[in-house]
Amino acid sequence: MPRRNKITIVGAGNVGATAAHWAVQKDLGDVVLVDIKPGLPQGKSLDLAESGPVMGFDANLVGANDYDATAGSDVVVITAGVPRTKDPVTGQFTSRDDLVEINRKIVGSVTKEVASRSPNATLICVSNPLDAMCHVMLAESGFPRERVLGMAGVLDTARYKTFIAMELGVSVEDVHGMVLGGHGDTMVPLPSHTSIGGIPLRELMAEDKIQAIIERTRKGGGEIVGLLGYSGYYAPSASVIAMVEAIVRDKKRVLPTACLCKGEYGYDNLFIGVPAVIGAGGAEKIIEMKLGDKEKEMLEISANAVRDVVKLLPY
């Protein structure tokens, strides 16, 4: 009997639990859901398992508060960390420096635990600030760069495509494009590389509309927070599971992924969103696109924003 894939998801909050949902629905393998809160991962795993007879999936789901059950995982998704919070008295948000240090400790600790038990796994970061946390995962795991990835570009691209489809009244299946750069306000949508059914975007949409969509994409996460009062989770979890599927099924998908560049696009030892071939070996190849001068300028602005955060790390 062939061995089933094993997927660990650390963090049983909205993103982690929904990622587990997508994973079993796609029959990607068995899932271990880990969280420090007693009962939370166990309860969500059991609840999800009980939907199997109804939805027609057959997977082993385990909830745990420690990491022993994660041993031998093929892929580990790390969603653990804290969001920026607002002080009820001062009205001030957690500073970027404080957030980086808090999440560095959380993500670093989690990475050590999972890497020691699954030395051949591919790690996918969802925790923020994402590009900086990828550096933490790389340092703490000791894994090769191909097996430490960050999920941001798939999500940002999904939002970009959704807004284009809404504006043009077409199927999202026919919108092709990509968003590069760091995960934040400096991300780099590429309208010159965007098409609808093979037709260049600029033949179908006025420039002011395109720029409005680019701005909405950059603020996409904040738009959800403004509506819900907390971060979105359907699209982020679906996006990370697209990466998981590409790995466990060795699909060789070309996806925008936070990868450690080693000279690609002129960057060295920096995690930034670039197109990569995702398969069983993780990010098996970074694809270098031809960018126009404006796009290169935008990517450099994004890279500098990532560098500013990475400087706060002790590595």
mmCIF file of C-alpha atoms in Angstrom:
data_model
loop_
_atom_site.group_PDB
_atom_site.id
_atom_site.type_symbol
_atom_site.label_atom_id
_atom_site.label_comp_id
_atom_site.label_asym_id
_atom_site.label_seq_id
_atom_site.Cartn_x
_atom_site.Cartn_y
_atom_site.Cartn_z
ATOM 1 C CA MET A 1 0.000 0.000 0.000
ATOM 2 C CA PRO A 2 1.547 3.376 -0.967
ATOM 3 C CA ARG A 3 2.488 5.769 1.793
ATOM 4 C CA ARG A 4 0.121 8.684 2.293
ATOM 5 C CA ASN A 5 1.460 12.233 2.250
ATOM 6 C CA LYS A 6 1.679 13.887 5.640
ATOM 7 C CA ILE A 7 0.964 17.595 6.045
ATOM 8 C CA THR A 8 1.493 19.496 9.277
ATOM 9 C CA ILE A 9 -0.223 22.829 9.861
ATOM 10 C CA VAL A 10 0.984 24.826 12.859
ATOM 11 C CA GLY A 11 -1.657 27.191 14.167
ATOM 12 C CA ALA A 12 -5.300 26.107 14.419
ATOM 13 C CA GLY A 13 -6.784 29.563 13.986
ATOM 14 C CA ASN A 14 -8.849 30.647 11.017
ATOM 15 C CA VAL A 15 -6.082 30.304 8.428
ATOM 16 C CA GLY A 16 -4.645 27.050 9.753
ATOM 17 C CA ALA A 17 -7.963 25.287 10.296
ATOM 18 C CA THR A 18 -9.297 26.370 6.901
ATOM 19 C CA ALA A 19 -6.072 25.201 5.255
ATOM 20 C CA ALA A 20 -6.629 21.794 6.847
ATOM 21 C CA HIS A 21 -10.164 21.849 5.412
ATOM 22 C CA TRP A 22 -8.916 22.547 1.864
ATOM 23 C CA ALA A 23 -6.156 19.925 2.208
ATOM 24 C CA VAL A 24 -8.422 17.033 3.114
ATOM 25 C CA GLN A 25 -11.095 18.104 0.644
ATOM 26 C CA LYS A 26 -8.437 17.883 -2.092
ATOM 27 C CA ASP A 27 -7.290 14.519 -0.689
ATOM 28 C CA LEU A 28 -3.711 15.713 -0.398
ATOM 29 C CA GLY A 29 -2.870 13.425 2.509
ATOM 30 C CA ASP A 30 -3.137 13.085 6.258
ATOM 31 C CA VAL A 31 -3.118 16.283 8.319
ATOM 32 C CA VAL A 32 -1.683 17.119 11.734
ATOM 33 C CA LEU A 33 -3.046 20.346 13.194
ATOM 34 C CA VAL A 34 -0.908 21.814 16.003
ATOM 35 C CA ASP A 35 -1.729 24.636 18.406
ATOM 36 C CA ILE A 36 -0.658 25.572 21.922
ATOM 37 C CA LYS A 37 -4.248 26.025 23.103
ATOM 38 C CA PRO A 38 -5.473 22.793 24.744
ATOM 39 C CA GLY A 39 -8.458 21.258 22.987
ATOM 40 C CA LEU A 40 -8.449 23.644 20.017
ATOM 41 C CA PRO A 41 -6.553 21.543 17.443
ATOM 42 C CA GLN A 42 -8.108 18.334 18.775
ATOM 43 C CA GLY A 43 -11.618 19.720 18.496
ATOM 44 C CA LYS A 44 -11.180 21.208 15.041
ATOM 45 C CA SER A 45 -9.502 18.060 13.723
ATOM 46 C CA LEU A 46 -12.284 15.853 15.079
ATOM 47 C CA ASP A 47 -14.996 18.147 13.731
ATOM 48 C CA LEU A 48 -13.351 18.153 10.299
ATOM 49 C CA ALA A 49 -12.869 14.374 10.343
ATOM 50 C CA GLU A 50 -16.567 13.912 11.062
ATOM 51 C CA SER A 51 -17.409 15.767 7.855
ATOM 52 C CA GLY A 52 -15.531 13.138 5.812
ATOM 53 C CA PRO A 53 -18.456 10.734 5.378
ATOM 54 C CA VAL A 54 -20.603 13.611 4.139
ATOM 55 C CA MET A 55 -18.075 15.295 1.858
ATOM 56 C CA GLY A 56 -16.441 12.116 0.610
ATOM 57 C CA PHE A 57 -12.847 12.447 1.759
ATOM 58 C CA ASP A 58 -10.864 9.853 3.668
ATOM 59 C CA ALA A 59 -7.961 11.279 5.647
ATOM 60 C CA ASN A 60 -6.424 10.809 9.063
ATOM 61 C CA LEU A 61 -6.649 14.035 11.045
ATOM 62 C CA VAL A 62 -4.751 14.553 14.281
ATOM 63 C CA GLY A 63 -4.890 17.521 16.636
ATOM 64 C CA ALA A 64 -1.966 18.064 18.995
ATOM 65 C CA ASN A 65 -0.458 20.521 21.449
ATOM 66 C CA ASP A 66 3.071 19.200 20.938
ATOM 67 C CA TYR A 67 5.125 18.226 17.910
ATOM 68 C CA ASP A 68 5.673 14.491 18.224
ATOM 69 C CA ALA A 69 2.710 13.703 15.946
ATOM 70 C CA THR A 70 4.303 15.822 13.198
ATOM 71 C CA ALA A 71 7.293 13.493 12.723
ATOM 72 C CA GLY A 72 7.927 12.506 9.122
ATOM 73 C CA SER A 73 5.876 15.301 7.552
ATOM 74 C CA ASP A 74 6.339 16.027 3.860
ATOM 75 C CA VAL A 75 5.208 19.635 4.163
ATOM 76 C CA VAL A 76 4.913 21.906 7.188
ATOM 77 C CA VAL A 77 2.818 25.070 6.994
ATOM 78 C CA ILE A 78 3.535 27.624 9.730
ATOM 79 C CA THR A 79 0.753 30.106 10.435
ATOM 80 C CA ALA A 80 1.739 30.754 14.068
ATOM 81 C CA GLY A 81 2.363 34.280 15.267
ATOM 82 C CA VAL A 82 0.557 37.353 16.519
ATOM 83 C CA PRO A 83 -1.006 40.179 14.487
ATOM 84 C CA ARG A 84 -0.470 43.846 15.144
ATOM 85 C CA THR A 85 -2.735 44.941 17.967
ATOM 86 C CA LYS A 86 -4.047 48.312 19.066
ATOM 87 C CA ASP A 87 -3.523 49.587 22.603
ATOM 88 C CA PRO A 88 -7.009 50.408 23.943
ATOM 89 C CA VAL A 89 -5.629 53.320 25.998
ATOM 90 C CA THR A 90 -3.117 54.994 23.697
ATOM 91 C CA GLY A 91 -4.637 53.888 20.402
ATOM 92 C CA GLN A 92 -1.158 52.985 19.180
ATOM 93 C CA PHE A 93 -0.524 49.825 17.181
ATOM 94 C CA THR A 94 2.230 47.370 18.068
ATOM 95 C CA SER A 95 5.411 48.695 16.505
ATOM 96 C CA ARG A 96 6.938 46.850 13.584
ATOM 97 C CA ASP A 97 10.097 46.276 15.634
ATOM 98 C CA ASP A 98 8.126 44.710 18.489
ATOM 99 C CA LEU A 99 6.060 42.569 16.119
ATOM 100 C CA VAL A 100 9.172 41.261 14.365
ATOM 101 C CA GLU A 101 10.781 40.299 17.662
ATOM 102 C CA ILE A 102 7.637 38.643 19.053
ATOM 103 C CA ASN A 103 7.018 36.602 15.922
ATOM 104 C CA ARG A 104 10.706 35.814 15.468
ATOM 105 C CA LYS A 105 10.626 33.986 18.792
ATOM 106 C CA ILE A 106 7.385 32.163 17.965
ATOM 107 C CA VAL A 107 8.294 31.185 14.399
ATOM 108 C CA GLY A 108 11.863 30.327 15.384
ATOM 109 C CA SER A 109 10.713 28.008 18.159
ATOM 110 C CA VAL A 110 8.144 26.298 15.940
ATOM 111 C CA THR A 111 10.674 25.848 13.147
ATOM 112 C CA LYS A 112 13.177 24.131 15.438
ATOM 113 C CA GLU A 113 10.503 21.730 16.676
ATOM 114 C CA VAL A 114 9.206 20.705 13.254
ATOM 115 C CA ALA A 115 12.609 20.618 11.524
ATOM 116 C CA SER A 116 14.051 18.251 14.105
ATOM 117 C CA ARG A 117 11.187 15.804 13.551
ATOM 118 C CA SER A 118 10.784 16.201 9.777
ATOM 119 C CA PRO A 119 14.264 16.870 8.371
ATOM 120 C CA ASN A 120 13.150 16.237 4.784
ATOM 121 C CA ALA A 121 10.061 18.442 4.840
ATOM 122 C CA THR A 122 9.421 21.566 2.833
ATOM 123 C CA LEU A 123 8.505 24.507 5.072
ATOM 124 C CA ILE A 124 5.961 27.121 4.013
ATOM 125 C CA CYS A 125 5.658 30.355 5.963
ATOM 126 C CA VAL A 126 2.356 32.191 6.291
ATOM 127 C CA SER A 127 3.273 34.161 9.431
ATOM 128 C CA ASN A 128 3.898 37.900 9.180
ATOM 129 C CA PRO A 129 5.965 39.888 8.490
ATOM 130 C CA LEU A 130 6.245 37.129 5.936
ATOM 131 C CA ASP A 131 9.496 37.783 4.091
ATOM 132 C CA ALA A 132 11.373 38.369 7.357
ATOM 133 C CA MET A 133 9.884 35.241 8.943
ATOM 134 C CA CYS A 134 11.162 33.211 5.988
ATOM 135 C CA HIS A 135 14.672 34.324 6.983
ATOM 136 C CA VAL A 136 13.945 33.113 10.525
ATOM 137 C CA MET A 137 12.751 29.716 9.269
ATOM 138 C CA LEU A 138 15.811 29.300 7.060
ATOM 139 C CA ALA A 139 18.208 30.152 9.886
ATOM 140 C CA GLU A 140 16.516 28.000 12.520
ATOM 141 C CA SER A 141 15.918 24.950 10.312
ATOM 142 C CA GLY A 142 19.260 24.788 8.526
ATOM 143 C CA PHE A 143 17.332 23.568 5.468
ATOM 144 C CA PRO A 144 18.451 24.329 1.914
ATOM 145 C CA ARG A 145 16.806 27.390 0.404
ATOM 146 C CA GLU A 146 14.692 25.272 -1.954
ATOM 147 C CA ARG A 147 12.753 23.871 1.011
ATOM 148 C CA VAL A 148 11.931 27.138 2.799
ATOM 149 C CA LEU A 149 9.186 29.114 1.059
ATOM 150 C CA GLY A 150 6.786 31.907 1.835
ATOM 151 C CA MET A 151 3.157 32.165 0.774
ATOM 152 C CA ALA A 152 2.248 35.665 -0.314
ATOM 153 C CA GLY A 153 2.452 35.950 -4.090
ATOM 154 C CA VAL A 154 -0.250 33.343 -4.691
ATOM 155 C CA LEU A 155 -2.631 35.271 -2.432
ATOM 156 C CA ASP A 156 -1.743 38.696 -3.826
ATOM 157 C CA THR A 157 -2.086 37.360 -7.374
ATOM 158 C CA ALA A 158 -5.451 35.796 -6.551
ATOM 159 C CA ARG A 159 -6.745 39.143 -5.316
ATOM 160 C CA TYR A 160 -5.354 40.914 -8.394
ATOM 161 C CA LYS A 161 -7.023 38.424 -10.749
ATOM 162 C CA THR A 162 -10.301 38.602 -8.832
ATOM 163 C CA PHE A 163 -10.498 42.379 -9.113
ATOM 164 C CA ILE A 164 -9.686 42.264 -12.842
ATOM 165 C CA ALA A 165 -12.375 39.631 -13.452
ATOM 166 C CA MET A 166 -14.907 41.700 -11.496
ATOM 167 C CA GLU A 167 -14.113 44.849 -13.484
ATOM 168 C CA LEU A 168 -14.279 43.147 -16.887
ATOM 169 C CA GLY A 169 -17.127 40.762 -16.119
ATOM 170 C CA VAL A 170 -15.125 37.697 -17.182
ATOM 171 C CA SER A 171 -14.226 34.372 -15.602
ATOM 172 C CA VAL A 172 -11.264 34.388 -13.239
ATOM 173 C CA GLU A 173 -10.112 31.263 -15.083
ATOM 174 C CA ASP A 174 -9.236 33.395 -18.100
ATOM 175 C CA VAL A 175 -7.257 36.027 -16.192
ATOM 176 C CA HIS A 176 -3.509 35.379 -16.239
ATOM 177 C CA GLY A 177 -1.040 37.506 -14.362
ATOM 178 C CA MET A 178 1.359 37.662 -11.447
ATOM 179 C CA VAL A 179 2.277 39.789 -8.448
ATOM 180 C CA LEU A 180 5.912 39.893 -7.321
ATOM 181 C CA GLY A 181 7.844 41.535 -4.489
ATOM 182 C CA GLY A 182 7.366 41.647 -0.745
ATOM 183 C CA HIS A 183 4.031 40.999 0.932
ATOM 184 C CA GLY A 184 2.752 44.467 1.719
ATOM 185 C CA ASP A 185 2.009 47.876 0.309
ATOM 186 C CA THR A 186 5.046 47.718 -1.995
ATOM 187 C CA MET A 187 4.045 44.502 -3.791
ATOM 188 C CA VAL A 188 4.489 44.612 -7.574
ATOM 189 C CA PRO A 189 1.515 43.648 -9.798
ATOM 190 C CA LEU A 190 2.635 43.309 -13.426
ATOM 191 C CA PRO A 191 -0.014 44.615 -15.855
ATOM 192 C CA SER A 192 2.417 44.281 -18.767
ATOM 193 C CA HIS A 193 2.470 40.532 -18.092
ATOM 194 C CA THR A 194 -1.304 40.269 -17.537
ATOM 195 C CA SER A 195 -3.749 38.915 -20.105
ATOM 196 C CA ILE A 196 -7.358 37.791 -20.375
ATOM 197 C CA GLY A 197 -7.749 34.749 -22.591
ATOM 198 C CA GLY A 198 -4.448 35.700 -24.224
ATOM 199 C CA ILE A 199 -5.503 39.325 -24.826
ATOM 200 C CA PRO A 200 -3.202 41.901 -23.163
ATOM 201 C CA LEU A 201 -4.877 43.634 -20.237
ATOM 202 C CA ARG A 202 -4.200 47.121 -21.575
ATOM 203 C CA GLU A 203 -6.247 46.365 -24.701
ATOM 204 C CA LEU A 204 -9.295 45.748 -22.537
ATOM 205 C CA MET A 205 -8.953 48.152 -19.629
ATOM 206 C CA ALA A 206 -8.135 51.849 -19.262
ATOM 207 C CA GLU A 207 -4.940 52.737 -17.420
ATOM 208 C CA ASP A 208 -6.718 54.512 -14.569
ATOM 209 C CA LYS A 209 -8.768 51.368 -13.905
ATOM 210 C CA ILE A 210 -5.612 49.255 -13.944
ATOM 211 C CA GLN A 211 -3.897 51.531 -11.445
ATOM 212 C CA ALA A 212 -6.972 51.464 -9.200
ATOM 213 C CA ILE A 213 -6.899 47.661 -9.219
ATOM 214 C CA ILE A 214 -3.177 47.658 -8.406
ATOM 215 C CA GLU A 215 -3.838 49.913 -5.432
ATOM 216 C CA ARG A 216 -6.770 47.782 -4.283
ATOM 217 C CA THR A 217 -4.593 44.672 -4.540
ATOM 218 C CA ARG A 218 -1.910 46.255 -2.374
ATOM 219 C CA LYS A 219 -4.523 47.143 0.237
ATOM 220 C CA GLY A 220 -6.431 43.863 -0.178
ATOM 221 C CA GLY A 221 -5.679 42.510 3.280
ATOM 222 C CA GLY A 222 -6.641 45.774 4.935
ATOM 223 C CA GLU A 223 -9.909 45.872 3.013
ATOM 224 C CA ILE A 224 -10.881 42.515 4.518
ATOM 225 C CA VAL A 225 -9.870 43.634 8.016
ATOM 226 C CA GLY A 226 -11.958 46.763 7.579
ATOM 227 C CA LEU A 227 -15.016 44.676 6.735
ATOM 228 C CA LEU A 228 -14.580 41.831 9.196
ATOM 229 C CA GLY A 229 -12.571 43.394 11.977
ATOM 230 C CA TYR A 230 -9.942 40.651 11.573
ATOM 231 C CA SER A 231 -7.810 39.160 8.829
ATOM 232 C CA GLY A 232 -9.217 37.131 5.963
ATOM 233 C CA TYR A 233 -8.624 33.399 5.877
ATOM 234 C CA TYR A 234 -10.399 31.734 2.950
ATOM 235 C CA ALA A 235 -8.105 33.145 0.271
ATOM 236 C CA PRO A 236 -4.884 32.913 2.344
ATOM 237 C CA SER A 237 -5.533 29.277 3.273
ATOM 238 C CA ALA A 238 -6.527 28.345 -0.286
ATOM 239 C CA SER A 239 -3.334 29.982 -1.532
ATOM 240 C CA VAL A 240 -1.029 28.039 0.768
ATOM 241 C CA ILE A 241 -2.796 24.788 -0.111
ATOM 242 C CA ALA A 242 -2.148 25.490 -3.812
ATOM 243 C CA MET A 243 1.539 25.427 -2.886
ATOM 244 C CA VAL A 244 1.149 22.299 -0.751
ATOM 245 C CA GLU A 245 -0.621 20.526 -3.612
ATOM 246 C CA ALA A 246 2.152 21.477 -6.048
ATOM 247 C CA ILE A 247 4.703 19.923 -3.670
ATOM 248 C CA VAL A 248 2.976 16.695 -2.637
ATOM 249 C CA ARG A 249 1.815 15.978 -6.191
ATOM 250 C CA ASP A 250 5.034 17.218 -7.799
ATOM 251 C CA LYS A 251 3.021 19.404 -10.174
ATOM 252 C CA LYS A 252 5.872 21.734 -11.237
ATOM 253 C CA ARG A 253 3.537 24.705 -11.029
ATOM 254 C CA VAL A 254 4.886 28.179 -11.732
ATOM 255 C CA LEU A 255 3.745 30.217 -8.736
ATOM 256 C CA PRO A 256 4.835 33.561 -7.293
ATOM 257 C CA THR A 257 6.623 32.499 -4.129
ATOM 258 C CA ALA A 258 8.781 34.140 -1.479
ATOM 259 C CA CYS A 259 12.144 32.520 -2.238
ATOM 260 C CA LEU A 260 15.700 33.200 -1.109
ATOM 261 C CA CYS A 261 17.316 34.850 -4.103
ATOM 262 C CA LYS A 262 20.964 34.085 -4.769
ATOM 263 C CA GLY A 263 21.635 36.555 -7.531
ATOM 264 C CA GLU A 264 18.272 36.236 -9.281
ATOM 265 C CA TYR A 265 16.797 39.626 -10.209
ATOM 266 C CA GLY A 266 19.988 41.177 -8.807
ATOM 267 C CA TYR A 267 19.253 40.204 -5.184
ATOM 268 C CA ASP A 268 21.433 38.116 -2.901
ATOM 269 C CA ASN A 269 20.417 36.431 0.356
ATOM 270 C CA LEU A 270 17.011 38.091 0.347
ATOM 271 C CA PHE A 271 13.577 36.485 0.461
ATOM 272 C CA ILE A 272 11.270 38.193 -2.000
ATOM 273 C CA GLY A 273 8.312 37.134 -4.145
ATOM 274 C CA VAL A 274 9.434 35.788 -7.527
ATOM 275 C CA PRO A 275 8.080 33.210 -9.999
ATOM 276 C CA ALA A 276 9.255 29.731 -9.096
ATOM 277 C CA VAL A 277 8.679 26.158 -10.249
ATOM 278 C CA ILE A 278 7.102 24.400 -7.257
ATOM 279 C CA GLY A 279 7.361 20.618 -7.074
ATOM 280 C CA ALA A 280 8.478 17.782 -4.832
ATOM 281 C CA GLY A 281 11.797 19.519 -4.210
ATOM 282 C CA GLY A 282 10.147 22.737 -3.075
ATOM 283 C CA ALA A 283 11.126 25.813 -5.082
ATOM 284 C CA GLU A 284 12.998 23.846 -7.696
ATOM 285 C CA LYS A 285 13.812 26.790 -9.955
ATOM 286 C CA ILE A 286 13.413 30.554 -9.867
ATOM 287 C CA ILE A 287 12.264 31.938 -13.205
ATOM 288 C CA GLU A 288 13.685 35.314 -14.179
ATOM 289 C CA MET A 289 11.197 37.422 -16.133
ATOM 290 C CA LYS A 290 12.084 40.387 -18.290
ATOM 291 C CA LEU A 291 10.895 43.460 -16.438
ATOM 292 C CA GLY A 292 10.495 46.973 -17.757
ATOM 293 C CA ASP A 293 12.296 49.895 -16.141
ATOM 294 C CA LYS A 294 9.216 50.909 -14.134
ATOM 295 C CA GLU A 295 8.698 47.333 -12.926
ATOM 296 C CA LYS A 296 12.358 47.029 -11.913
ATOM 297 C CA GLU A 297 12.052 50.277 -10.002
ATOM 298 C CA MET A 298 8.946 49.034 -8.203
ATOM 299 C CA LEU A 299 10.618 45.722 -7.355
ATOM 300 C CA GLU A 300 13.616 47.561 -5.914
ATOM 301 C CA ILE A 301 11.322 49.657 -3.707
ATOM 302 C CA SER A 302 9.676 46.441 -2.518
ATOM 303 C CA ALA A 303 13.047 44.767 -1.899
ATOM 304 C CA ASN A 304 14.213 47.749 0.158
ATOM 305 C CA ALA A 305 11.075 47.518 2.287
ATOM 306 C CA VAL A 306 11.868 43.842 2.959
ATOM 307 C CA ARG A 307 15.501 44.686 3.759
ATOM 308 C CA ASP A 308 14.398 47.257 6.334
ATOM 309 C CA VAL A 309 12.515 44.561 8.248
ATOM 310 C CA VAL A 310 15.177 41.876 7.829
ATOM 311 C CA LYS A 311 17.721 44.274 9.402
ATOM 312 C CA LEU A 312 15.821 43.864 12.658
ATOM 313 C CA LEU A 313 16.696 40.160 12.808
ATOM 314 C CA PRO A 314 19.777 38.882 14.686
ATOM 315 C CA TYR A 315 21.006 36.736 11.797
#
